[in-house]
Amino acid sequence: PRWAMAYKFEAEQARTRLIAIDVQVGRTGALTPTARLEPVFLAGTTVSNASLHNEEEVARKDIRVGDWVWIEKAGEIIPQVVAVDLKARGPECAPWTPPETCPVCGAAAVKPAGEAVRRCTNLSCPAQIRQRIEHFCSRGAMDIQGLGPALVEQVTEVGLVHEVADLYGLCTADLAALERMGE
């Protein structure tokens, strides 16, 4: 109602050390930096990874490997690095440089002018293929029950699936031969 007010609690924050910055490859080839953290308990869960969004955000916040960082959960769900504790920064903390090549396939990684995202140029990159297949199988697309990230990883690593169309050629014997699967 118009007369009522909704109050929200401030997001809970925790301080932890940034161990490394890993780069993930998405279905469109976007290279996304992710913070690997010393595990810390935050808002009911133990957090060991946090979103860094993109390389411009890393540079803007001056995030470096070895830094002590403050993290919080955006919308109480997704962990993200909010700030760096500059007083605790040691001399061993060097600025992070984004990769010039894809960390999965080694193809060139380019960042078009005016864009915030660096992308892998190889459309046959195994990480991109796996992500495209996961997206195709997801609830928002074809909603293929039982074909989650773990099984997609297995069928792509074994070589049963190289593209989305290969899913339709799978038979019971192919899947039953995989680890932790049966008829």
Coordinates of N, CA and C in Angstrom, one line a residue:
P1 N 0.8 -1.2 0.0 CA 0.0 0.0 0.0 C 0.9 1.3 0.0
R2 N 0.3 2.4 -0.4 CA 1.1 3.6 -0.6 C 1.5 4.1 0.8
W3 N 0.8 3.8 1.8 CA 1.1 4.4 3.2 C 2.2 3.6 3.9
A4 N 2.5 2.4 3.4 CA 3.5 1.5 4.0 C 4.9 1.8 3.5
M5 N 5.9 1.5 4.4 CA 7.3 1.6 4.0 C 8.0 0.3 4.2
A6 N 8.9 0.0 3.3 CA 9.7 -1.2 3.3 C 11.1 -0.8 3.7
Y7 N 11.6 -1.4 4.7 CA 13.0 -1.2 5.1 C 13.8 -2.4 4.8
K8 N 15.1 -2.1 4.3 CA 16.0 -3.2 3.9 C 17.2 -3.2 4.9
F9 N 17.7 -4.3 5.2 CA 18.9 -4.4 6.0 C 20.1 -4.1 5.1
E10 N 21.1 -3.5 5.7 CA 22.3 -3.3 4.9 C 22.9 -4.7 4.7
A11 N 23.6 -4.8 3.5 CA 24.2 -6.0 3.1 C 25.3 -6.3 4.1
E12 N 25.4 -7.6 4.5 CA 26.5 -8.0 5.4 C 27.8 -8.1 4.6
Q13 N 28.9 -7.6 5.1 CA 30.2 -7.6 4.5 C 31.2 -8.5 5.3
A14 N 32.1 -9.0 4.6 CA 33.2 -9.8 5.2 C 34.5 -9.4 4.6
R15 N 35.6 -9.5 5.3 CA 36.9 -9.2 4.9 C 37.7 -10.5 4.7
T16 N 38.4 -10.7 3.5 CA 39.1 -11.9 3.3 C 40.2 -11.6 2.3
R17 N 41.1 -12.5 2.1 CA 42.3 -12.3 1.2 C 42.0 -12.9 -0.2
L18 N 42.3 -12.1 -1.2 CA 42.2 -12.5 -2.6 C 43.4 -13.4 -3.0
I19 N 43.2 -14.7 -3.2 CA 44.3 -15.6 -3.5 C 44.7 -15.5 -5.0
A20 N 43.7 -15.4 -5.9 CA 44.0 -15.4 -7.3 C 42.9 -14.8 -8.1
I21 N 43.1 -14.4 -9.3 CA 42.1 -13.9 -10.2 C 42.1 -14.9 -11.4
D22 N 41.0 -15.7 -11.4 CA 40.8 -16.7 -12.5 C 39.9 -16.1 -13.6
V23 N 40.1 -16.6 -14.8 CA 39.3 -16.0 -15.9 C 38.5 -17.2 -16.5
Q24 N 37.1 -16.9 -16.5 CA 36.2 -17.9 -17.1 C 35.8 -17.5 -18.5
V25 N 35.5 -18.5 -19.3 CA 35.1 -18.2 -20.7 C 33.6 -18.6 -20.8
G26 N 32.8 -17.6 -21.3 CA 31.4 -17.8 -21.4 C 31.0 -18.3 -22.8
R27 N 29.7 -18.6 -23.0 CA 29.2 -19.1 -24.2 C 29.4 -18.2 -25.4
T28 N 29.5 -16.9 -25.2 CA 29.7 -15.9 -26.3 C 31.2 -15.6 -26.4
G29 N 32.1 -16.3 -25.6 CA 33.5 -16.0 -25.7 C 34.0 -15.0 -24.7
A30 N 33.1 -14.4 -23.9 CA 33.4 -13.3 -23.0 C 34.3 -13.9 -21.9
L31 N 35.4 -13.2 -21.7 CA 36.4 -13.6 -20.6 C 36.0 -12.8 -19.4
T32 N 35.6 -13.5 -18.3 CA 35.2 -12.8 -17.1 C 36.1 -13.1 -15.9
P33 N 36.7 -12.1 -15.3 CA 37.6 -12.4 -14.2 C 36.8 -12.7 -12.9
T34 N 37.2 -13.7 -12.2 CA 36.6 -14.2 -11.0 C 37.6 -14.2 -9.9
A35 N 37.2 -13.7 -8.7 CA 38.2 -13.7 -7.6 C 38.1 -15.0 -6.8
R36 N 39.3 -15.7 -6.6 CA 39.3 -16.8 -5.8 C 39.8 -16.3 -4.4
L37 N 39.0 -16.6 -3.4 CA 39.2 -16.0 -2.1 C 39.5 -17.1 -1.0
E38 N 40.2 -16.7 0.1 CA 40.2 -17.5 1.2 C 38.8 -17.7 1.7
P39 N 38.3 -18.9 2.0 CA 36.9 -19.1 2.3 C 36.6 -18.3 3.6
V40 N 35.4 -17.6 3.5 CA 34.9 -16.8 4.6 C 33.4 -17.0 4.7
F41 N 32.8 -17.0 5.9 CA 31.4 -17.2 6.1 C 30.7 -15.9 6.0
L42 N 29.7 -15.8 5.1 CA 29.0 -14.6 4.8 C 27.5 -14.8 4.5
A43 N 26.7 -14.2 5.2 CA 25.2 -14.3 5.0 C 24.7 -15.7 4.9
G44 N 25.2 -16.6 5.7 CA 24.7 -18.0 5.8 C 25.4 -19.0 4.9
T45 N 26.4 -18.6 4.2 CA 27.2 -19.5 3.3 C 28.7 -19.3 3.4
T46 N 29.4 -20.2 3.0 CA 30.9 -20.1 2.9 C 31.2 -19.6 1.5
V47 N 31.9 -18.5 1.4 CA 32.2 -17.9 0.1 C 33.6 -18.1 -0.2
S48 N 34.0 -18.7 -1.4 CA 35.3 -18.8 -1.8 C 35.6 -18.2 -3.2
N49 N 34.6 -17.8 -3.9 CA 34.7 -17.2 -5.2 C 33.8 -15.9 -5.2
A50 N 34.2 -14.9 -6.0 CA 33.3 -13.7 -6.1 C 33.5 -13.1 -7.5
S51 N 32.4 -12.5 -7.9 CA 32.4 -11.9 -9.2 C 33.3 -10.6 -9.2
L52 N 34.0 -10.4 -10.3 CA 34.8 -9.2 -10.5 C 34.2 -8.4 -11.7
H53 N 33.2 -8.9 -12.3 CA 32.5 -8.3 -13.5 C 33.3 -8.2 -14.8
N54 N 34.2 -7.4 -14.9 CA 35.1 -7.3 -16.1 C 36.4 -6.6 -15.7
E55 N 37.3 -6.6 -16.7 CA 38.6 -6.0 -16.4 C 38.7 -4.6 -16.1
E56 N 37.7 -3.8 -16.6 CA 37.6 -2.4 -16.3 C 37.3 -2.2 -14.8
E57 N 36.4 -3.0 -14.3 CA 36.0 -3.0 -12.9 C 37.2 -3.3 -12.0
V58 N 38.0 -4.3 -12.4 CA 39.2 -4.7 -11.6 C 40.2 -3.5 -11.6
A59 N 40.3 -2.8 -12.7 CA 41.2 -1.6 -12.8 C 40.7 -0.5 -12.0
R60 N 39.4 -0.2 -12.1 CA 38.7 0.9 -11.3 C 38.9 0.8 -9.8
K61 N 38.7 -0.5 -9.3 CA 38.8 -0.7 -7.9 C 40.2 -1.0 -7.5
D62 N 41.1 -1.1 -8.5 CA 42.6 -1.4 -8.2 C 42.7 -2.7 -7.4
I63 N 42.1 -3.8 -7.9 CA 42.1 -5.1 -7.2 C 43.4 -5.8 -7.6
R64 N 44.1 -6.3 -6.7 CA 45.4 -7.0 -7.0 C 45.4 -8.4 -6.2
V65 N 46.1 -9.3 -6.8 CA 46.2 -10.6 -6.1 C 47.0 -10.4 -4.8
G66 N 46.5 -11.0 -3.7 CA 47.2 -10.8 -2.4 C 46.5 -9.8 -1.6
D67 N 45.7 -9.0 -2.2 CA 45.0 -7.9 -1.4 C 44.0 -8.5 -0.4
W68 N 43.7 -7.7 0.7 CA 42.6 -8.0 1.6 C 41.4 -7.2 1.0
V69 N 40.3 -7.9 0.8 CA 39.2 -7.3 0.1 C 37.9 -7.4 1.0
W70 N 37.0 -6.5 0.8 CA 35.7 -6.6 1.4 C 34.7 -7.1 0.4
I71 N 33.9 -8.2 0.8 CA 33.0 -8.8 -0.1 C 31.6 -8.7 0.5
E72 N 30.6 -8.7 -0.4 CA 29.2 -8.7 0.1 C 28.4 -9.5 -1.0
K73 N 27.2 -9.9 -0.6 CA 26.4 -10.6 -1.6 C 25.4 -9.6 -2.2
A74 N 25.5 -9.4 -3.5 CA 24.6 -8.5 -4.3 C 23.2 -9.2 -4.3
G75 N 22.2 -8.5 -3.8 CA 20.9 -9.1 -3.7 C 20.8 -10.3 -2.8
E76 N 21.8 -10.3 -1.9 CA 21.9 -11.4 -0.9 C 22.1 -12.8 -1.6
I77 N 22.6 -12.8 -2.8 CA 22.9 -14.0 -3.5 C 24.3 -14.1 -4.1
I78 N 24.6 -13.2 -5.0 CA 25.9 -13.3 -5.7 C 27.0 -12.6 -5.0
P79 N 28.1 -13.3 -4.6 CA 29.2 -12.6 -3.9 C 29.9 -11.7 -4.9
Q80 N 30.3 -10.5 -4.4 CA 31.1 -9.6 -5.3 C 32.1 -8.9 -4.4
V81 N 33.2 -8.5 -5.0 CA 34.2 -7.7 -4.3 C 33.7 -6.2 -4.3
V82 N 33.6 -5.6 -3.1 CA 33.1 -4.3 -3.0 C 34.2 -3.3 -2.9
A83 N 35.2 -3.6 -2.2 CA 36.3 -2.6 -2.0 C 37.6 -3.4 -1.6
V84 N 38.7 -2.7 -1.7 CA 40.0 -3.2 -1.3 C 40.5 -2.5 -0.1
D85 N 41.0 -3.2 0.9 CA 41.6 -2.6 2.1 C 43.0 -2.2 1.8
L86 N 43.1 -0.9 1.3 CA 44.4 -0.4 0.8 C 45.5 -0.3 2.0
K87 N 45.0 -0.1 3.2 CA 45.9 0.0 4.3 C 46.7 -1.3 4.6
A88 N 46.0 -2.5 4.2 CA 46.6 -3.8 4.4 C 47.4 -4.3 3.2
R89 N 47.5 -3.5 2.1 CA 48.2 -3.9 0.9 C 49.7 -4.0 1.1
G90 N 50.2 -5.1 0.7 CA 51.7 -5.3 0.8 C 52.4 -5.0 -0.5
P91 N 53.7 -4.9 -0.4 CA 54.5 -4.6 -1.6 C 54.5 -5.7 -2.7
E92 N 54.1 -6.9 -2.3 CA 54.1 -8.0 -3.2 C 52.8 -8.0 -4.1
C93 N 51.9 -7.1 -3.9 CA 50.6 -7.1 -4.6 C 50.9 -6.3 -5.9
A94 N 51.0 -7.0 -7.0 CA 51.2 -6.3 -8.3 C 49.8 -6.2 -9.1
P95 N 49.7 -5.1 -9.9 CA 48.5 -5.0 -10.7 C 48.2 -6.2 -11.6
W96 N 46.9 -6.5 -11.7 CA 46.5 -7.6 -12.6 C 46.4 -7.2 -14.0
T97 N 46.9 -8.0 -14.9 CA 46.8 -7.7 -16.3 C 45.9 -8.8 -17.0
P98 N 45.0 -8.3 -17.8 CA 44.1 -9.3 -18.4 C 44.8 -10.1 -19.4
P99 N 44.4 -11.3 -19.7 CA 45.1 -12.2 -20.6 C 44.9 -11.8 -22.0
E100 N 45.9 -11.9 -22.8 CA 45.9 -11.6 -24.2 C 45.4 -12.8 -25.1
T101 N 45.4 -14.0 -24.4 CA 44.9 -15.2 -25.1 C 43.9 -15.9 -24.2
C102 N 43.1 -16.7 -24.8 CA 42.1 -17.4 -24.1 C 42.7 -18.4 -23.2
P103 N 42.3 -18.5 -21.9 CA 43.0 -19.4 -21.0 C 42.6 -20.9 -21.2
V104 N 41.6 -21.2 -22.1 CA 41.2 -22.5 -22.4 C 41.9 -23.0 -23.7
C105 N 41.7 -22.3 -24.8 CA 42.2 -22.8 -26.1 C 43.4 -22.1 -26.6
G106 N 43.8 -20.9 -26.0 CA 45.0 -20.2 -26.4 C 44.8 -19.3 -27.6
A107 N 43.6 -19.2 -28.1 CA 43.3 -18.2 -29.2 C 43.4 -16.8 -28.7
A108 N 43.6 -15.9 -29.6 CA 43.7 -14.5 -29.3 C 42.4 -14.0 -28.6
A109 N 42.6 -13.1 -27.6 CA 41.5 -12.5 -26.9 C 41.5 -11.0 -27.2
V110 N 40.4 -10.6 -27.8 CA 40.4 -9.2 -28.2 C 39.3 -8.4 -27.4
K111 N 39.6 -7.1 -27.3 CA 38.6 -6.2 -26.6 C 38.3 -5.1 -27.6
P112 N 37.2 -5.2 -28.3 CA 36.8 -4.1 -29.2 C 36.7 -2.7 -28.5
A113 N 37.0 -1.7 -29.2 CA 37.0 -0.3 -28.7 C 35.6 0.0 -28.2
G114 N 35.4 0.6 -27.1 CA 34.1 1.0 -26.5 C 33.4 -0.1 -25.8
E115 N 33.9 -1.3 -25.8 CA 33.3 -2.4 -25.0 C 34.1 -2.7 -23.8
A116 N 33.4 -3.3 -22.8 CA 34.0 -3.6 -21.5 C 34.5 -5.0 -21.4
V117 N 34.1 -5.8 -22.4 CA 34.4 -7.3 -22.3 C 35.4 -7.7 -23.4
R118 N 36.4 -8.5 -22.9 CA 37.4 -9.1 -23.8 C 36.8 -10.4 -24.2
R119 N 37.0 -10.8 -25.4 CA 36.4 -12.1 -25.9 C 37.4 -13.0 -26.6
C120 N 37.2 -14.3 -26.5 CA 38.0 -15.3 -27.2 C 37.5 -15.3 -28.6
T121 N 38.4 -15.3 -29.6 CA 38.1 -15.3 -31.0 C 37.8 -16.6 -31.6
N122 N 38.0 -17.7 -30.9 CA 37.8 -19.1 -31.4 C 36.4 -19.6 -31.1
L123 N 35.6 -19.7 -32.2 CA 34.2 -20.2 -32.0 C 34.2 -21.7 -31.6
S124 N 35.3 -22.4 -31.9 CA 35.4 -23.8 -31.5 C 36.1 -24.0 -30.2
C125 N 36.2 -23.0 -29.4 CA 36.8 -23.1 -28.1 C 36.0 -24.1 -27.2
P126 N 36.7 -25.1 -26.6 CA 35.9 -26.0 -25.8 C 35.1 -25.4 -24.7
A127 N 35.5 -24.4 -24.1 CA 34.7 -23.7 -23.0 C 33.5 -23.1 -23.6
Q128 N 33.6 -22.4 -24.8 CA 32.4 -21.8 -25.4 C 31.4 -22.9 -25.8
I129 N 31.9 -23.9 -26.4 CA 31.0 -25.0 -26.8 C 30.3 -25.6 -25.6
R130 N 31.0 -25.9 -24.5 CA 30.3 -26.4 -23.3 C 29.3 -25.4 -22.8
Q131 N 29.6 -24.2 -22.7 CA 28.7 -23.2 -22.2 C 27.5 -23.0 -23.1
R132 N 27.6 -23.1 -24.5 CA 26.5 -23.0 -25.4 C 25.6 -24.2 -25.2
I133 N 26.2 -25.4 -25.0 CA 25.3 -26.6 -24.8 C 24.6 -26.5 -23.5
E134 N 25.3 -26.1 -22.4 CA 24.6 -25.9 -21.1 C 23.4 -24.9 -21.3
H135 N 23.7 -23.8 -22.0 CA 22.6 -22.8 -22.2 C 21.4 -23.4 -22.9
F136 N 21.7 -24.2 -24.0 CA 20.7 -24.8 -24.8 C 19.8 -25.8 -23.9
C137 N 20.5 -26.5 -23.0 CA 19.8 -27.5 -22.2 C 19.1 -26.9 -21.0
S138 N 19.4 -25.7 -20.7 CA 18.9 -25.0 -19.5 C 17.3 -24.9 -19.5
R139 N 16.8 -24.6 -18.3 CA 15.4 -24.4 -18.1 C 14.8 -23.3 -19.0
G140 N 15.6 -22.3 -19.2 CA 15.1 -21.1 -20.0 C 15.1 -21.4 -21.5
A141 N 15.7 -22.5 -21.9 CA 15.8 -22.8 -23.3 C 15.0 -24.1 -23.6
M142 N 15.7 -25.2 -23.8 CA 15.0 -26.5 -24.2 C 14.5 -27.3 -23.0
D143 N 15.0 -26.9 -21.8 CA 14.6 -27.5 -20.5 C 14.8 -29.1 -20.6
I144 N 16.0 -29.5 -20.9 CA 16.3 -30.9 -20.9 C 16.7 -31.4 -19.5
Q145 N 15.8 -32.1 -18.9 CA 16.0 -32.5 -17.5 C 17.1 -33.6 -17.5
G146 N 18.0 -33.4 -16.4 CA 19.0 -34.4 -16.2 C 20.3 -34.1 -17.0
L147 N 20.2 -33.1 -17.9 CA 21.4 -32.7 -18.7 C 22.0 -31.4 -18.1
G148 N 22.6 -31.5 -17.0 CA 23.1 -30.3 -16.3 C 24.6 -30.1 -16.6
P149 N 25.3 -29.2 -16.0 CA 26.7 -28.9 -16.2 C 27.6 -30.1 -16.1
A150 N 27.4 -30.9 -15.1 CA 28.3 -32.1 -15.0 C 28.2 -33.1 -16.1
L151 N 27.0 -33.4 -16.6 CA 26.9 -34.3 -17.7 C 27.3 -33.7 -19.0
V152 N 27.0 -32.4 -19.2 CA 27.5 -31.7 -20.4 C 29.0 -31.7 -20.5
E153 N 29.7 -31.5 -19.3 CA 31.1 -31.6 -19.3 C 31.6 -33.0 -19.7
Q154 N 31.0 -34.0 -19.2 CA 31.4 -35.4 -19.5 C 31.2 -35.7 -21.0
V155 N 30.0 -35.3 -21.6 CA 29.8 -35.7 -23.0 C 30.7 -34.9 -23.9
T156 N 31.1 -33.7 -23.5 CA 32.0 -32.9 -24.4 C 33.4 -33.4 -24.3
E157 N 33.8 -33.7 -23.0 CA 35.2 -34.2 -22.8 C 35.4 -35.6 -23.5
V158 N 34.5 -36.4 -23.5 CA 34.6 -37.8 -24.1 C 34.5 -37.6 -25.6
G159 N 33.9 -36.6 -26.1 CA 33.8 -36.4 -27.5 C 32.5 -36.8 -28.1
L160 N 31.5 -37.1 -27.3 CA 30.2 -37.5 -27.8 C 29.4 -36.3 -28.4
V161 N 29.7 -35.1 -27.9 CA 29.0 -33.9 -28.3 C 30.0 -32.8 -28.7
H162 N 29.9 -32.3 -29.9 CA 30.8 -31.2 -30.3 C 30.0 -29.9 -30.6
E163 N 28.7 -30.1 -30.8 CA 27.8 -29.0 -31.0 C 26.4 -29.4 -30.6
V164 N 25.5 -28.5 -30.5 CA 24.1 -28.7 -30.0 C 23.4 -29.8 -30.8
A165 N 23.6 -29.9 -32.1 CA 22.9 -30.9 -32.9 C 23.3 -32.3 -32.5
D166 N 24.5 -32.5 -32.0 CA 25.0 -33.8 -31.6 C 24.2 -34.4 -30.4
L167 N 23.5 -33.6 -29.7 CA 22.7 -34.1 -28.6 C 21.6 -35.0 -29.1
Y168 N 21.1 -34.7 -30.3 CA 20.0 -35.5 -30.8 C 20.5 -36.8 -31.4
G169 N 21.8 -37.0 -31.5 CA 22.3 -38.3 -32.0 C 22.7 -39.2 -30.8
L170 N 22.6 -38.8 -29.6 CA 23.0 -39.6 -28.5 C 21.9 -40.8 -28.3
C171 N 22.5 -41.9 -27.9 CA 21.6 -43.0 -27.6 C 21.8 -43.5 -26.2
T172 N 21.0 -44.4 -25.7 CA 21.1 -44.9 -24.3 C 22.4 -45.5 -24.0
A173 N 23.0 -46.2 -24.9 CA 24.3 -46.9 -24.7 C 25.4 -45.9 -24.6
D174 N 25.3 -44.7 -25.3 CA 26.4 -43.7 -25.2 C 26.4 -43.1 -23.7
L175 N 25.2 -42.8 -23.2 CA 25.1 -42.2 -21.9 C 25.4 -43.2 -20.8
A176 N 24.9 -44.5 -21.0 CA 25.1 -45.5 -20.0 C 26.6 -45.8 -19.7
A177 N 27.4 -45.6 -20.8 CA 28.9 -45.8 -20.7 C 29.6 -44.8 -19.9
L178 N 29.0 -43.6 -19.6 CA 29.6 -42.5 -18.9 C 29.7 -42.8 -17.4
E179 N 30.7 -42.1 -16.7 CA 30.8 -42.3 -15.3 C 29.6 -41.8 -14.5
R180 N 29.2 -42.6 -13.5 CA 28.0 -42.3 -12.7 C 26.7 -42.3 -13.4
M181 N 26.7 -43.0 -14.6 CA 25.4 -43.1 -15.3 C 25.1 -44.5 -15.6
G182 N 23.8 -44.8 -15.8 CA 23.3 -46.1 -16.1 C 22.1 -46.0 -17.0
E183 N 21.6 -47.2 -17.3 CA 20.4 -47.1 -18.2 C 19.2 -46.4 -17.6

